[in-house]
PDB file of C-alpha atoms in Angstrom:
ATOM      1  CA  MET Z1274      -1.584 -19.304   3.007  1.00 41.00           C
ATOM      2  CA  ARG Z1275      -3.234 -22.341   4.463  1.00 45.00           C
ATOM      3  CA  GLY Z1276      -5.664 -24.459   2.485  1.00 44.00           C
ATOM      4  CA  ASN Z1277      -8.302 -22.353   0.781  1.00 44.00           C
ATOM      5  CA  GLU Z1278      -7.553 -19.198   2.780  1.00 47.00           C
ATOM      6  CA  MET Z1279      -8.250 -16.131   0.637  1.00 45.00           C
ATOM      7  CA  PRO Z1280      -5.992 -13.066   0.697  1.00 48.00           C
ATOM      8  CA  GLU Z1281      -7.399  -9.869   2.191  1.00 61.00           C
ATOM      9  CA  PHE Z1282      -7.750  -6.913  -0.179  1.00 60.00           C
ATOM     10  CA  ASP Z1283      -8.261  -3.198   0.302  1.00 66.00           C
ATOM     11  CA  PHE Z1284      -9.006  -1.071  -2.733  1.00 61.00           C
ATOM     12  CA  ARG Z1285      -8.780   2.705  -2.653  1.00 62.00           C
ATOM     13  CA  CYS Z1286      -9.100   5.334  -5.405  1.00 65.00           C
ATOM     14  CA  ASP Z1287      -8.089   8.966  -5.182  1.00 65.00           C
ATOM     15  CA  GLY Z1288      -8.202  11.318  -8.156  1.00 66.00           C
ATOM     16  CA  GLY Z1289      -8.109   8.520 -10.717  1.00 64.00           C
ATOM     17  CA  GLY Z1290      -5.234   6.639  -9.093  1.00 67.00           C
ATOM     18  CA  CYS Z1291      -6.293   3.325  -7.602  1.00 76.00           C
ATOM     19  CA  VAL Z1292      -4.233   1.198  -5.246  1.00 77.00           C
ATOM     20  CA  ILE Z1293      -4.772  -2.398  -4.201  1.00 81.00           C
ATOM     21  CA  VAL Z1294      -3.311  -3.531  -0.888  1.00 83.00           C
ATOM     22  CA  GLU Z1295      -3.226  -7.289  -0.457  1.00 85.00           C
ATOM     23  CA  ARG Z1296      -2.330  -9.133   2.747  1.00 85.00           C
ATOM     24  CA  VAL Z1297      -0.936 -12.573   1.951  1.00 82.00           C
ATOM     25  CA  ALA Z1298       1.161 -15.025   3.972  1.00 81.00           C
ATOM     26  CA  GLY Z1299       2.664 -12.523   6.395  1.00 83.00           C
ATOM     27  CA  ALA Z1300       3.324  -9.903   3.711  1.00 86.00           C
ATOM     28  CA  VAL Z1301       1.589  -6.798   2.390  1.00 87.00           C
ATOM     29  CA  VAL Z1302       1.654  -6.121  -1.365  1.00 85.00           C
ATOM     30  CA  ILE Z1303       0.700  -2.709  -2.790  1.00 83.00           C
ATOM     31  CA  ARG Z1304      -0.235  -2.652  -6.490  1.00 82.00           C
ATOM     32  CA  ASP Z1305      -1.429  -0.119  -9.032  1.00 80.00           C
ATOM     33  CA  SER Z1306      -4.844  -1.303 -10.265  1.00 79.00           C
ATOM     34  CA  LYS Z1307      -4.131   0.030 -13.768  1.00 79.00           C
ATOM     35  CA  ASN Z1308      -1.020  -2.173 -13.997  1.00 78.00           C
ATOM     36  CA  PRO Z1309      -2.019  -5.313 -12.076  1.00 73.00           C
ATOM     37  CA  TYR Z1310       0.591  -7.531 -13.749  1.00 78.00           C
ATOM     38  CA  GLN Z1311       3.529  -5.337 -12.810  1.00 78.00           C
ATOM     39  CA  PRO Z1312       5.324  -6.261  -9.596  1.00 78.00           C
ATOM     40  CA  GLY Z1313       3.940  -4.586  -6.514  1.00 81.00           C
ATOM     41  CA  LEU Z1314       5.706  -3.107  -3.541  1.00 82.00           C
ATOM     42  CA  VAL Z1315       6.149  -5.957  -1.050  1.00 85.00           C
ATOM     43  CA  PHE Z1316       6.447  -5.256   2.666  1.00 86.00           C
ATOM     44  CA  SER Z1317       6.600  -7.542   5.664  1.00 88.00           C
ATOM     45  CA  ARG Z1318       3.751  -6.677   8.039  1.00 87.00           C
ATOM     46  CA  LYS Z1319       6.304  -4.946  10.289  1.00 88.00           C
ATOM     47  CA  GLU Z1320       7.719  -2.928   7.368  1.00 86.00           C
ATOM     48  CA  TYR Z1321       4.199  -1.931   6.306  1.00 84.00           C
ATOM     49  CA  ALA Z1322       3.385  -0.780   9.842  1.00 85.00           C
ATOM     50  CA  ASP Z1323       6.608   1.276   9.822  1.00 84.00           C
ATOM     51  CA  PHE Z1324       5.699   2.710   6.390  1.00 80.00           C
ATOM     52  CA  ARG Z1325       2.258   3.728   7.692  1.00 79.00           C
ATOM     53  CA  ARG Z1326       3.827   5.302  10.787  1.00 81.00           C
ATOM     54  CA  ARG Z1327       6.277   7.309   8.666  1.00 79.00           C
ATOM     55  CA  VAL Z1328       3.491   8.544   6.402  1.00 74.00           C
ATOM     56  CA  ARG Z1329       1.343   9.492   9.388  1.00 76.00           C
ATOM     57  CA  ASN Z1330       4.267  11.411  10.932  1.00 77.00           C
ATOM     58  CA  GLY Z1331       4.879  13.348   7.711  1.00 72.00           C
ATOM     59  CA  ARG Z1332       7.999  11.510   6.619  1.00 66.00           C
ATOM     60  CA  GLY Z1333       6.398  10.138   3.444  1.00 62.00           C
ATOM     61  CA  VAL Z1334       7.503  13.211   1.467  1.00 64.00           C
ATOM     62  CA  TRP Z1335      10.988  11.851   0.777  1.00 60.00           C
ATOM     63  CA  LEU Z1336       9.428   8.601  -0.427  1.00 60.00           C
ATOM     64  CA  ARG Z1337       7.260  10.443  -2.934  1.00 57.00           C
ATOM     65  CA  ARG Z1338      10.285  12.272  -4.314  1.00 58.00           C
ATOM     66  CA  LEU Z1339      12.477   9.184  -4.344  1.00 54.00           C
ATOM     67  CA  ILE Z1340      10.193   6.677  -5.990  1.00 57.00           C
ATOM     68  CA  GLY Z1341       7.530   8.764  -7.709  1.00 59.00           C
ATOM     69  CA  GLN Z1342       3.886   8.365  -8.501  1.00 61.00           C
ATOM     70  CA  TYR Z1343       3.558   4.695  -7.526  1.00 63.00           C
ATOM     71  CA  VAL Z1344       4.486   5.420  -3.948  1.00 65.00           C
ATOM     72  CA  GLN Z1345       2.333   8.554  -4.018  1.00 66.00           C
ATOM     73  CA  LEU Z1346      -0.630   6.260  -4.598  1.00 70.00           C
ATOM     74  CA  ALA Z1347       0.494   4.044  -1.725  1.00 71.00           C
ATOM     75  CA  VAL Z1348       0.932   7.061   0.558  1.00 70.00           C
ATOM     76  CA  ARG Z1349      -2.572   8.327  -0.331  1.00 73.00           C
ATOM     77  CA  PHE Z1350      -3.972   4.894   0.427  1.00 71.00           C
ATOM     78  CA  VAL Z1351      -2.256   4.744   3.804  1.00 71.00           C
ATOM     79  CA  LEU Z1352      -3.413   8.254   4.698  1.00 70.00           C
ATOM     80  CA  ALA Z1353      -6.970   7.309   3.757  1.00 71.00           C
ATOM     81  CA  ARG Z1354      -6.773   4.161   5.903  1.00 66.00           C
ATOM     82  CA  ILE Z1355      -5.348   6.061   8.858  1.00 61.00           C
ATOM     83  CA  GLY Z1356      -8.249   8.471   8.606  1.00 59.00           C
ATOM     84  CA  SER Z1357     -10.754   5.616   8.609  1.00 48.00           C
ATOM     85  CA  VAL Z1358      -9.257   3.622  11.502  1.00 42.00           C
TER      86      VAL Z1358
END
């Protein structure tokens, strides 16, 4: 980040699970709001765009099975954002 530039945040809750998506210095970080001090999922902006595309095209199912609830929250967030764009 340059100077006093603030990161951009999106905050989304769905059924008690809240996700924070932060855009900082060319990266996107997805965090669980209930565990803010645990490491988040870090994507480059290109990787995040690919992740969103995969979720939108229905290929997020394997991610949910592979990684579990944390990614489920991220997938819900992305689906909610896609619906609001």
